[in-house]
C-alpha cells in the first residue's frame, strides 16, 4: 500500500505499526458520507505535475454541488482551474491527480488521489485512494460573502517573491501542498499553524515545521522519493492566491519532540504565480486551531 518513500520515513520515525493500522481507513471507493460532504463544498484544491514535471497546487471554486461522486469510484468536478493557473492547461489531458476538500467552518477535510481525465465541463477523477484526516491544525473560518460578478484575475509571474507576497506568506495560518511520488502519483494536503509557521527565509526560500500527524507520512514520503512539490497560499480575505513550484528538502535535525515538531521542510522556489481575486469566496478572520504548537516549536 505504501511506496518506498513513505516506508522510509515511517521507519525513520518508528511509526510503521501505527501507519499500518491507520492505513486501513484508506478506501478505493467514495463512501456515502464522503459523497455528501463533497457535494456541500464550494472549493477544492487539486495537485498535479505539468509537462516539465513541476508540481503545482491550485484552487477550483464553484457553487455547492459542482463536485459530485457519480458512482463509488468516480468524482466529477464541474469546473477547471481558472485561466492563468498553471493547472488550467495541465488538466486538459489525462493526469495523475491529488485532491483535498477542506471545510474551514467545521475543520473537516477529505483527500482523494487517482487519475483524472477531461470531462465536458471540467475534470473526472477515477479514485485510487479516498480518506479523511483529523481536524488538527485547521483554522476555523466562515464564509462572509460570495461575490456574484467576477472578472478574469490578473496574473503575476516571477521567479522570486515580492515584498508584498513575502508579507502575505509570513502572515499565513494555512497553506496547501501538492507532491508526487517517484512514478508521478500526486497528492494534495493541508498544512496549518499559527501565523509565522510558514517562514520566509529569503525571496526564494521558505521553511515550515512538520507537526505530528496521522503517521502515514504521505507528503514527507513523496518528498523523500521526489523533491518536486508545489505550494498554494490563499488570501482568505481577498480571494487571491499565490502558487509556488519548486523543490523541498527534509531537515531532520530540526525535530523537537517537546514542541510536536518531527522535522522541518526547506522549500526552494522555482516559479511564482499570483492570481488576484480568483475566488468569489470571502472568508471571516481565523479562529486558530487549539492544536497548533507555539512558534518556538515547529507540522505532520
PDB file of C-alpha atoms in Angstrom:
ATOM      1  CA  UNK A   1       0.000   0.000   0.000  1.00  0.00           C
ATOM      2  CA  UNK A   2       2.797   2.443   0.887  1.00  0.00           C
ATOM      3  CA  UNK A   3       5.589   3.320  -1.527  1.00  0.00           C
ATOM      4  CA  UNK A   4       9.289   3.259  -0.688  1.00  0.00           C
ATOM      5  CA  UNK A   5       9.494   6.927   0.326  1.00  0.00           C
ATOM      6  CA  UNK A   6       6.601   6.619   2.781  1.00  0.00           C
ATOM      7  CA  UNK A   7       8.030   3.397   4.215  1.00  0.00           C
ATOM      8  CA  UNK A   8      11.444   5.013   4.662  1.00  0.00           C
ATOM      9  CA  UNK A   9      10.000   7.940   6.629  1.00  0.00           C
ATOM     10  CA  UNK A  10       7.764   5.651   8.712  1.00  0.00           C
ATOM     11  CA  UNK A  11      10.789   3.545   9.659  1.00  0.00           C
ATOM     12  CA  UNK A  12      12.872   6.587  10.493  1.00  0.00           C
ATOM     13  CA  UNK A  13      10.113   7.876  12.768  1.00  0.00           C
ATOM     14  CA  UNK A  14       9.472   4.450  14.317  1.00  0.00           C
ATOM     15  CA  UNK A  15       5.809   4.595  13.335  1.00  0.00           C
ATOM     16  CA  UNK A  16       5.474   1.649  10.928  1.00  0.00           C
ATOM     17  CA  UNK A  17       2.967  -0.190  13.143  1.00  0.00           C
ATOM     18  CA  UNK A  18       0.778   2.898  13.538  1.00  0.00           C
ATOM     19  CA  UNK A  19       0.945   3.553   9.795  1.00  0.00           C
ATOM     20  CA  UNK A  20      -0.287   0.035   9.005  1.00  0.00           C
ATOM     21  CA  UNK A  21      -3.214   0.436  11.392  1.00  0.00           C
ATOM     22  CA  UNK A  22      -4.153   3.937  10.221  1.00  0.00           C
ATOM     23  CA  UNK A  23      -3.744   2.916   6.592  1.00  0.00           C
ATOM     24  CA  UNK A  24      -6.730   0.582   6.903  1.00  0.00           C
ATOM     25  CA  UNK A  25      -9.000   3.643   6.683  1.00  0.00           C
ATOM     26  CA  UNK A  26      -7.913   4.306   3.081  1.00  0.00           C
ATOM     27  CA  UNK A  27     -10.575   3.196   0.602  1.00  0.00           C
ATOM     28  CA  UNK A  28     -10.673   2.953  -3.150  1.00  0.00           C
ATOM     29  CA  UNK A  29     -14.335   3.984  -3.194  1.00  0.00           C
ATOM     30  CA  UNK A  30     -16.188   7.100  -2.026  1.00  0.00           C
ATOM     31  CA  UNK A  31     -18.435   6.295   0.974  1.00  0.00           C
ATOM     32  CA  UNK A  32     -21.918   7.834   1.037  1.00  0.00           C
ATOM     33  CA  UNK A  33     -20.972  10.227   3.857  1.00  0.00           C
ATOM     34  CA  UNK A  34     -17.931  11.416   1.882  1.00  0.00           C
ATOM     35  CA  UNK A  35     -20.040  11.926  -1.238  1.00  0.00           C
ATOM     36  CA  UNK A  36     -22.460  14.067   0.757  1.00  0.00           C
ATOM     37  CA  UNK A  37     -19.556  16.083   2.169  1.00  0.00           C
ATOM     38  CA  UNK A  38     -18.112  16.735  -1.297  1.00  0.00           C
ATOM     39  CA  UNK A  39     -21.487  17.889  -2.618  1.00  0.00           C
ATOM     40  CA  UNK A  40     -21.580  20.643   0.012  1.00  0.00           C
ATOM     41  CA  UNK A  41     -18.208  22.180  -0.824  1.00  0.00           C
ATOM     42  CA  UNK A  42     -17.709  25.478  -2.732  1.00  0.00           C
ATOM     43  CA  UNK A  43     -13.971  24.949  -3.190  1.00  0.00           C
ATOM     44  CA  UNK A  44     -11.363  22.227  -3.568  1.00  0.00           C
ATOM     45  CA  UNK A  45      -7.608  22.131  -4.076  1.00  0.00           C
ATOM     46  CA  UNK A  46      -6.002  19.882  -6.685  1.00  0.00           C
ATOM     47  CA  UNK A  47      -2.387  18.956  -7.357  1.00  0.00           C
ATOM     48  CA  UNK A  48      -0.713  17.611 -10.488  1.00  0.00           C
ATOM     49  CA  UNK A  49       2.529  17.839 -12.441  1.00  0.00           C
ATOM     50  CA  UNK A  50       2.919  19.848 -15.637  1.00  0.00           C
ATOM     51  CA  UNK A  51       4.668  18.611 -18.778  1.00  0.00           C
ATOM     52  CA  UNK A  52       8.025  19.661 -17.293  1.00  0.00           C
ATOM     53  CA  UNK A  53       7.463  17.556 -14.193  1.00  0.00           C
ATOM     54  CA  UNK A  54       6.889  20.579 -11.963  1.00  0.00           C
ATOM     55  CA  UNK A  55       4.214  20.011  -9.328  1.00  0.00           C
ATOM     56  CA  UNK A  56       1.535  22.652  -8.735  1.00  0.00           C
ATOM     57  CA  UNK A  57      -1.357  23.003  -6.305  1.00  0.00           C
ATOM     58  CA  UNK A  58      -4.340  25.083  -7.409  1.00  0.00           C
ATOM     59  CA  UNK A  59      -7.757  26.232  -6.243  1.00  0.00           C
ATOM     60  CA  UNK A  60     -11.027  25.372  -8.012  1.00  0.00           C
ATOM     61  CA  UNK A  61     -14.263  27.038  -6.881  1.00  0.00           C
ATOM     62  CA  UNK A  62     -17.922  26.663  -7.761  1.00  0.00           C
ATOM     63  CA  UNK A  63     -21.406  26.526  -6.285  1.00  0.00           C
ATOM     64  CA  UNK A  64     -22.041  23.660  -3.845  1.00  0.00           C
ATOM     65  CA  UNK A  65     -22.700  20.567  -5.917  1.00  0.00           C
ATOM     66  CA  UNK A  66     -20.032  21.352  -8.507  1.00  0.00           C
ATOM     67  CA  UNK A  67     -18.036  18.451  -7.059  1.00  0.00           C
ATOM     68  CA  UNK A  68     -20.026  15.231  -7.004  1.00  0.00           C
ATOM     69  CA  UNK A  69     -19.481  11.485  -6.818  1.00  0.00           C
ATOM     70  CA  UNK A  70     -21.138   9.954  -9.884  1.00  0.00           C
ATOM     71  CA  UNK A  71     -20.508   6.459  -8.570  1.00  0.00           C
ATOM     72  CA  UNK A  72     -18.293   4.988  -5.815  1.00  0.00           C
ATOM     73  CA  UNK A  73     -15.146   5.168  -7.993  1.00  0.00           C
ATOM     74  CA  UNK A  74     -15.800   8.387  -9.950  1.00  0.00           C
ATOM     75  CA  UNK A  75     -15.786  12.046  -8.862  1.00  0.00           C
ATOM     76  CA  UNK A  76     -16.623  14.822 -11.312  1.00  0.00           C
ATOM     77  CA  UNK A  77     -15.555  18.430 -10.866  1.00  0.00           C
ATOM     78  CA  UNK A  78     -17.758  20.690 -12.996  1.00  0.00           C
ATOM     79  CA  UNK A  79     -15.051  23.345 -13.329  1.00  0.00           C
ATOM     80  CA  UNK A  80     -11.377  23.694 -14.104  1.00  0.00           C
ATOM     81  CA  UNK A  81      -8.683  25.945 -12.678  1.00  0.00           C
ATOM     82  CA  UNK A  82      -9.069  29.486 -13.950  1.00  0.00           C
ATOM     83  CA  UNK A  83      -7.036  30.681 -16.963  1.00  0.00           C
ATOM     84  CA  UNK A  84      -3.631  31.779 -15.726  1.00  0.00           C
ATOM     85  CA  UNK A  85      -3.446  28.963 -13.199  1.00  0.00           C
ATOM     86  CA  UNK A  86      -0.603  26.616 -14.248  1.00  0.00           C
ATOM     87  CA  UNK A  87      -3.007  23.678 -13.831  1.00  0.00           C
ATOM     88  CA  UNK A  88      -5.559  25.104 -16.291  1.00  0.00           C
ATOM     89  CA  UNK A  89      -3.884  23.537 -19.318  1.00  0.00           C
ATOM     90  CA  UNK A  90      -2.496  20.540 -17.415  1.00  0.00           C
ATOM     91  CA  UNK A  91      -5.984  19.227 -16.651  1.00  0.00           C
ATOM     92  CA  UNK A  92      -6.994  19.245 -20.319  1.00  0.00           C
ATOM     93  CA  UNK A  93      -5.235  15.874 -20.631  1.00  0.00           C
ATOM     94  CA  UNK A  94      -5.042  12.654 -18.615  1.00  0.00           C
ATOM     95  CA  UNK A  95      -3.085  13.149 -15.403  1.00  0.00           C
ATOM     96  CA  UNK A  96      -2.364  11.657 -12.032  1.00  0.00           C
ATOM     97  CA  UNK A  97      -4.093  13.985  -9.573  1.00  0.00           C
ATOM     98  CA  UNK A  98      -4.443  14.667  -5.880  1.00  0.00           C
ATOM     99  CA  UNK A  99      -7.445  16.480  -4.424  1.00  0.00           C
ATOM    100  CA  UNK A 100      -8.345  17.808  -0.997  1.00  0.00           C
ATOM    101  CA  UNK A 101     -11.721  19.185   0.060  1.00  0.00           C
ATOM    102  CA  UNK A 102     -11.459  21.263   3.217  1.00  0.00           C
ATOM    103  CA  UNK A 103     -14.380  22.819   5.083  1.00  0.00           C
ATOM    104  CA  UNK A 104     -12.994  25.552   7.362  1.00  0.00           C
ATOM    105  CA  UNK A 105     -16.348  26.035   9.138  1.00  0.00           C
ATOM    106  CA  UNK A 106     -16.195  22.529  10.607  1.00  0.00           C
ATOM    107  CA  UNK A 107     -12.454  21.809  10.279  1.00  0.00           C
ATOM    108  CA  UNK A 108     -13.313  18.712   8.244  1.00  0.00           C
ATOM    109  CA  UNK A 109     -11.202  17.556   5.307  1.00  0.00           C
ATOM    110  CA  UNK A 110     -11.170  14.725   2.795  1.00  0.00           C
ATOM    111  CA  UNK A 111      -8.458  13.618   0.395  1.00  0.00           C
ATOM    112  CA  UNK A 112      -8.662  11.798  -2.924  1.00  0.00           C
ATOM    113  CA  UNK A 113      -5.851  10.513  -5.128  1.00  0.00           C
ATOM    114  CA  UNK A 114      -6.323   8.952  -8.549  1.00  0.00           C
ATOM    115  CA  UNK A 115      -6.277   9.546 -12.280  1.00  0.00           C
ATOM    116  CA  UNK A 116      -8.017  12.452 -13.985  1.00  0.00           C
ATOM    117  CA  UNK A 117      -9.364  12.957 -17.475  1.00  0.00           C
ATOM    118  CA  UNK A 118     -11.125  15.906 -19.105  1.00  0.00           C
ATOM    119  CA  UNK A 119     -14.894  15.962 -18.774  1.00  0.00           C
ATOM    120  CA  UNK A 120     -17.385  18.113 -20.668  1.00  0.00           C
ATOM    121  CA  UNK A 121     -17.424  20.911 -18.124  1.00  0.00           C
ATOM    122  CA  UNK A 122     -14.377  20.068 -16.041  1.00  0.00           C
ATOM    123  CA  UNK A 123     -12.482  17.044 -14.769  1.00  0.00           C
ATOM    124  CA  UNK A 124     -13.414  13.453 -13.964  1.00  0.00           C
ATOM    125  CA  UNK A 125     -11.381  11.611 -11.313  1.00  0.00           C
ATOM    126  CA  UNK A 126     -11.162   7.837 -11.072  1.00  0.00           C
ATOM    127  CA  UNK A 127     -10.328   7.182  -7.440  1.00  0.00           C
ATOM    128  CA  UNK A 128      -7.450   5.089  -6.102  1.00  0.00           C
ATOM    129  CA  UNK A 129      -7.312   6.441  -2.548  1.00  0.00           C
ATOM    130  CA  UNK A 130     -10.109   8.090  -0.563  1.00  0.00           C
ATOM    131  CA  UNK A 131      -9.739   9.025   3.098  1.00  0.00           C
ATOM    132  CA  UNK A 132     -10.421  11.674   5.723  1.00  0.00           C
ATOM    133  CA  UNK A 133      -7.991  13.402   8.069  1.00  0.00           C
ATOM    134  CA  UNK A 134      -8.436  14.649  11.603  1.00  0.00           C
ATOM    135  CA  UNK A 135      -9.165  18.375  12.171  1.00  0.00           C
ATOM    136  CA  UNK A 136      -5.764  19.176  13.729  1.00  0.00           C
ATOM    137  CA  UNK A 137      -4.094  22.414  12.648  1.00  0.00           C
ATOM    138  CA  UNK A 138      -7.103  23.677  10.622  1.00  0.00           C
ATOM    139  CA  UNK A 139      -8.177  27.266  11.353  1.00  0.00           C
ATOM    140  CA  UNK A 140     -11.932  27.719  11.624  1.00  0.00           C
ATOM    141  CA  UNK A 141     -13.455  30.256   9.202  1.00  0.00           C
ATOM    142  CA  UNK A 142     -16.921  31.095   7.924  1.00  0.00           C
ATOM    143  CA  UNK A 143     -17.924  32.403   4.508  1.00  0.00           C
ATOM    144  CA  UNK A 144     -18.599  36.111   4.964  1.00  0.00           C
ATOM    145  CA  UNK A 145     -19.529  36.906   1.351  1.00  0.00           C
ATOM    146  CA  UNK A 146     -19.793  35.325  -2.076  1.00  0.00           C
ATOM    147  CA  UNK A 147     -19.124  37.775  -4.896  1.00  0.00           C
ATOM    148  CA  UNK A 148     -21.571  37.370  -7.781  1.00  0.00           C
ATOM    149  CA  UNK A 149     -19.694  39.077 -10.627  1.00  0.00           C
ATOM    150  CA  UNK A 150     -16.083  38.039 -11.129  1.00  0.00           C
ATOM    151  CA  UNK A 151     -13.703  39.483 -13.699  1.00  0.00           C
ATOM    152  CA  UNK A 152     -10.786  37.419 -15.041  1.00  0.00           C
ATOM    153  CA  UNK A 153      -7.948  37.524 -12.498  1.00  0.00           C
ATOM    154  CA  UNK A 154      -4.757  39.464 -13.031  1.00  0.00           C
ATOM    155  CA  UNK A 155      -1.794  37.108 -13.380  1.00  0.00           C
ATOM    156  CA  UNK A 156       1.625  37.972 -11.975  1.00  0.00           C
ATOM    157  CA  UNK A 157       4.557  35.643 -12.638  1.00  0.00           C
ATOM    158  CA  UNK A 158       8.069  35.686 -11.267  1.00  0.00           C
ATOM    159  CA  UNK A 159      10.987  33.600 -10.080  1.00  0.00           C
ATOM    160  CA  UNK A 160      11.067  35.044  -6.561  1.00  0.00           C
ATOM    161  CA  UNK A 161       8.682  36.599  -4.046  1.00  0.00           C
ATOM    162  CA  UNK A 162       7.962  40.306  -3.945  1.00  0.00           C
ATOM    163  CA  UNK A 163       7.943  42.098  -0.599  1.00  0.00           C
ATOM    164  CA  UNK A 164       4.134  42.072  -0.596  1.00  0.00           C
ATOM    165  CA  UNK A 165       3.995  38.349  -1.349  1.00  0.00           C
ATOM    166  CA  UNK A 166       6.519  37.670   1.401  1.00  0.00           C
ATOM    167  CA  UNK A 167       4.361  39.568   3.887  1.00  0.00           C
ATOM    168  CA  UNK A 168       1.243  37.598   2.930  1.00  0.00           C
ATOM    169  CA  UNK A 169       3.043  34.262   3.238  1.00  0.00           C
ATOM    170  CA  UNK A 170       4.615  35.217   6.560  1.00  0.00           C
ATOM    171  CA  UNK A 171       1.174  36.001   7.988  1.00  0.00           C
ATOM    172  CA  UNK A 172      -0.487  32.800   6.716  1.00  0.00           C
ATOM    173  CA  UNK A 173      -2.020  30.288   9.128  1.00  0.00           C
ATOM    174  CA  UNK A 174      -2.507  27.684   6.378  1.00  0.00           C
ATOM    175  CA  UNK A 175      -1.270  26.539   3.006  1.00  0.00           C
ATOM    176  CA  UNK A 176      -1.794  23.575   0.705  1.00  0.00           C
ATOM    177  CA  UNK A 177       0.967  21.375  -0.653  1.00  0.00           C
ATOM    178  CA  UNK A 178       0.991  19.245  -3.781  1.00  0.00           C
ATOM    179  CA  UNK A 179       3.523  16.439  -4.029  1.00  0.00           C
ATOM    180  CA  UNK A 180       4.092  13.274  -6.072  1.00  0.00           C
ATOM    181  CA  UNK A 181       5.957  10.013  -5.685  1.00  0.00           C
ATOM    182  CA  UNK A 182       8.734   8.820  -7.979  1.00  0.00           C
ATOM    183  CA  UNK A 183       6.229   7.444 -10.508  1.00  0.00           C
ATOM    184  CA  UNK A 184       4.087  10.592 -10.600  1.00  0.00           C
ATOM    185  CA  UNK A 185       1.187   9.649  -8.331  1.00  0.00           C
ATOM    186  CA  UNK A 186       0.051  13.021  -6.976  1.00  0.00           C
ATOM    187  CA  UNK A 187      -1.295  14.073  -3.591  1.00  0.00           C
ATOM    188  CA  UNK A 188      -2.756  17.296  -2.184  1.00  0.00           C
ATOM    189  CA  UNK A 189      -2.560  18.070   1.516  1.00  0.00           C
ATOM    190  CA  UNK A 190      -3.054  20.892   4.033  1.00  0.00           C
ATOM    191  CA  UNK A 191      -0.620  22.433   6.467  1.00  0.00           C
ATOM    192  CA  UNK A 192      -1.672  24.775   9.239  1.00  0.00           C
ATOM    193  CA  UNK A 193      -0.273  26.556  12.267  1.00  0.00           C
ATOM    194  CA  UNK A 194      -0.044  29.895  13.978  1.00  0.00           C
ATOM    195  CA  UNK A 195       0.791  32.856  11.705  1.00  0.00           C
ATOM    196  CA  UNK A 196       4.524  32.787  11.098  1.00  0.00           C
ATOM    197  CA  UNK A 197       4.828  28.997  10.968  1.00  0.00           C
ATOM    198  CA  UNK A 198       5.484  29.313   7.226  1.00  0.00           C
ATOM    199  CA  UNK A 199       8.775  31.168   7.363  1.00  0.00           C
ATOM    200  CA  UNK A 200      10.206  33.324   4.593  1.00  0.00           C
ATOM    201  CA  UNK A 201      13.968  32.846   4.750  1.00  0.00           C
ATOM    202  CA  UNK A 202      14.624  34.771   1.535  1.00  0.00           C
ATOM    203  CA  UNK A 203      12.712  35.728  -1.649  1.00  0.00           C
ATOM    204  CA  UNK A 204      13.346  32.190  -2.946  1.00  0.00           C
ATOM    205  CA  UNK A 205      13.499  30.118   0.228  1.00  0.00           C
ATOM    206  CA  UNK A 206      10.759  29.047   2.660  1.00  0.00           C
ATOM    207  CA  UNK A 207      10.707  26.749   5.665  1.00  0.00           C
ATOM    208  CA  UNK A 208       7.909  25.206   7.700  1.00  0.00           C
ATOM    209  CA  UNK A 209       7.827  22.872  10.700  1.00  0.00           C
ATOM    210  CA  UNK A 210       6.237  19.469  10.224  1.00  0.00           C
ATOM    211  CA  UNK A 211       3.967  18.663  13.161  1.00  0.00           C
ATOM    212  CA  UNK A 212       2.920  15.209  14.241  1.00  0.00           C
ATOM    213  CA  UNK A 213       0.021  13.902  12.120  1.00  0.00           C
ATOM    214  CA  UNK A 214      -1.520  10.582  11.101  1.00  0.00           C
ATOM    215  CA  UNK A 215       1.778   8.625  10.849  1.00  0.00           C
ATOM    216  CA  UNK A 216       1.244   7.699   7.174  1.00  0.00           C
ATOM    217  CA  UNK A 217       3.695  10.415   6.038  1.00  0.00           C
ATOM    218  CA  UNK A 218       2.252  10.701   2.547  1.00  0.00           C
ATOM    219  CA  UNK A 219       3.639  14.196   1.956  1.00  0.00           C
ATOM    220  CA  UNK A 220       7.018  13.599   3.587  1.00  0.00           C
ATOM    221  CA  UNK A 221       7.206  10.209   1.873  1.00  0.00           C
ATOM    222  CA  UNK A 222       6.633  11.835  -1.501  1.00  0.00           C
ATOM    223  CA  UNK A 223       9.302  14.449  -0.786  1.00  0.00           C
ATOM    224  CA  UNK A 224      11.689  11.661   0.247  1.00  0.00           C
ATOM    225  CA  UNK A 225      11.067   9.980  -3.130  1.00  0.00           C
ATOM    226  CA  UNK A 226      10.661  13.098  -5.307  1.00  0.00           C
ATOM    227  CA  UNK A 227      11.658  16.584  -4.103  1.00  0.00           C
ATOM    228  CA  UNK A 228       9.426  18.440  -6.575  1.00  0.00           C
ATOM    229  CA  UNK A 229       6.332  19.929  -4.989  1.00  0.00           C
ATOM    230  CA  UNK A 230       4.007  22.923  -5.182  1.00  0.00           C
ATOM    231  CA  UNK A 231       2.503  25.243  -2.584  1.00  0.00           C
ATOM    232  CA  UNK A 232      -0.753  27.195  -2.636  1.00  0.00           C
ATOM    233  CA  UNK A 233      -1.301  30.113  -0.246  1.00  0.00           C
ATOM    234  CA  UNK A 234      -4.815  31.574  -0.195  1.00  0.00           C
ATOM    235  CA  UNK A 235      -5.567  35.146   0.839  1.00  0.00           C
ATOM    236  CA  UNK A 236      -8.864  34.323   2.523  1.00  0.00           C
ATOM    237  CA  UNK A 237      -9.981  37.966   2.726  1.00  0.00           C
ATOM    238  CA  UNK A 238      -9.474  38.898  -0.952  1.00  0.00           C
ATOM    239  CA  UNK A 239      -9.793  35.616  -2.849  1.00  0.00           C
ATOM    240  CA  UNK A 240      -6.300  35.965  -4.313  1.00  0.00           C
ATOM    241  CA  UNK A 241      -3.823  33.090  -4.414  1.00  0.00           C
ATOM    242  CA  UNK A 242      -0.076  32.587  -4.593  1.00  0.00           C
ATOM    243  CA  UNK A 243       1.151  29.391  -6.242  1.00  0.00           C
ATOM    244  CA  UNK A 244       4.738  28.254  -5.921  1.00  0.00           C
ATOM    245  CA  UNK A 245       6.534  25.371  -7.559  1.00  0.00           C
ATOM    246  CA  UNK A 246       9.984  24.197  -6.625  1.00  0.00           C
ATOM    247  CA  UNK A 247      11.843  21.568  -4.639  1.00  0.00           C
ATOM    248  CA  UNK A 248      11.682  20.537  -0.993  1.00  0.00           C
ATOM    249  CA  UNK A 249      14.215  19.000   1.359  1.00  0.00           C
ATOM    250  CA  UNK A 250      13.522  17.455   4.768  1.00  0.00           C
ATOM    251  CA  UNK A 251      15.659  18.803   7.630  1.00  0.00           C
ATOM    252  CA  UNK A 252      15.561  16.049  10.242  1.00  0.00           C
ATOM    253  CA  UNK A 253      17.837  17.924  12.617  1.00  0.00           C
ATOM    254  CA  UNK A 254      15.023  20.424  13.233  1.00  0.00           C
ATOM    255  CA  UNK A 255      12.981  17.833  15.147  1.00  0.00           C
ATOM    256  CA  UNK A 256      11.748  18.924  18.595  1.00  0.00           C
ATOM    257  CA  UNK A 257       9.501  16.342  20.238  1.00  0.00           C
ATOM    258  CA  UNK A 258       8.600  18.690  23.090  1.00  0.00           C
ATOM    259  CA  UNK A 259       7.041  21.075  20.543  1.00  0.00           C
ATOM    260  CA  UNK A 260       5.474  18.350  18.388  1.00  0.00           C
ATOM    261  CA  UNK A 261       7.919  19.018  15.563  1.00  0.00           C
ATOM    262  CA  UNK A 262       9.019  15.932  13.641  1.00  0.00           C
ATOM    263  CA  UNK A 263      11.318  17.849  11.281  1.00  0.00           C
ATOM    264  CA  UNK A 264      11.313  20.958   9.115  1.00  0.00           C
ATOM    265  CA  UNK A 265      10.926  21.231   5.357  1.00  0.00           C
ATOM    266  CA  UNK A 266      13.019  23.674   3.342  1.00  0.00           C
ATOM    267  CA  UNK A 267      11.445  24.769   0.069  1.00  0.00           C
ATOM    268  CA  UNK A 268      13.330  26.383  -2.819  1.00  0.00           C
ATOM    269  CA  UNK A 269      11.134  28.388  -5.183  1.00  0.00           C
ATOM    270  CA  UNK A 270      11.381  27.828  -8.925  1.00  0.00           C
ATOM    271  CA  UNK A 271       8.422  29.925 -10.086  1.00  0.00           C
ATOM    272  CA  UNK A 272       5.733  32.132  -8.532  1.00  0.00           C
ATOM    273  CA  UNK A 273       2.229  32.663  -9.947  1.00  0.00           C
ATOM    274  CA  UNK A 274      -0.124  35.115  -8.231  1.00  0.00           C
ATOM    275  CA  UNK A 275      -3.783  35.308  -9.282  1.00  0.00           C
ATOM    276  CA  UNK A 276      -5.694  38.282  -7.903  1.00  0.00           C
ATOM    277  CA  UNK A 277      -9.320  37.847  -6.774  1.00  0.00           C
ATOM    278  CA  UNK A 278      -9.521  34.421  -8.405  1.00  0.00           C
ATOM    279  CA  UNK A 279     -12.112  33.177  -5.890  1.00  0.00           C
ATOM    280  CA  UNK A 280     -15.539  34.762  -5.212  1.00  0.00           C
ATOM    281  CA  UNK A 281     -15.405  33.497  -1.629  1.00  0.00           C
ATOM    282  CA  UNK A 282     -14.585  35.947   1.146  1.00  0.00           C
ATOM    283  CA  UNK A 283     -13.898  34.361   4.494  1.00  0.00           C
ATOM    284  CA  UNK A 284     -14.040  35.638   8.064  1.00  0.00           C
ATOM    285  CA  UNK A 285     -10.953  36.049  10.200  1.00  0.00           C
ATOM    286  CA  UNK A 286      -9.417  32.864  11.546  1.00  0.00           C
ATOM    287  CA  UNK A 287     -10.096  31.063  14.783  1.00  0.00           C
ATOM    288  CA  UNK A 288      -6.760  29.288  15.114  1.00  0.00           C
ATOM    289  CA  UNK A 289      -6.684  25.601  15.912  1.00  0.00           C
ATOM    290  CA  UNK A 290      -6.059  24.807  19.598  1.00  0.00           C
ATOM    291  CA  UNK A 291      -3.759  22.005  18.392  1.00  0.00           C
ATOM    292  CA  UNK A 292      -1.233  24.463  16.913  1.00  0.00           C
ATOM    293  CA  UNK A 293       2.165  24.312  18.604  1.00  0.00           C
ATOM    294  CA  UNK A 294       3.863  27.572  19.518  1.00  0.00           C
ATOM    295  CA  UNK A 295       6.209  29.138  17.009  1.00  0.00           C
ATOM    296  CA  UNK A 296       9.250  28.200  19.068  1.00  0.00           C
ATOM    297  CA  UNK A 297       8.457  24.640  18.088  1.00  0.00           C
ATOM    298  CA  UNK A 298       7.799  23.515  14.910  1.00  0.00           C
ATOM    299  CA  UNK A 299       3.999  20.372  11.376  1.00  0.00           C
ATOM    300  CA  UNK A 300       2.898  16.364  10.224  1.00  0.00           C
TER     301      UNK A 300
END
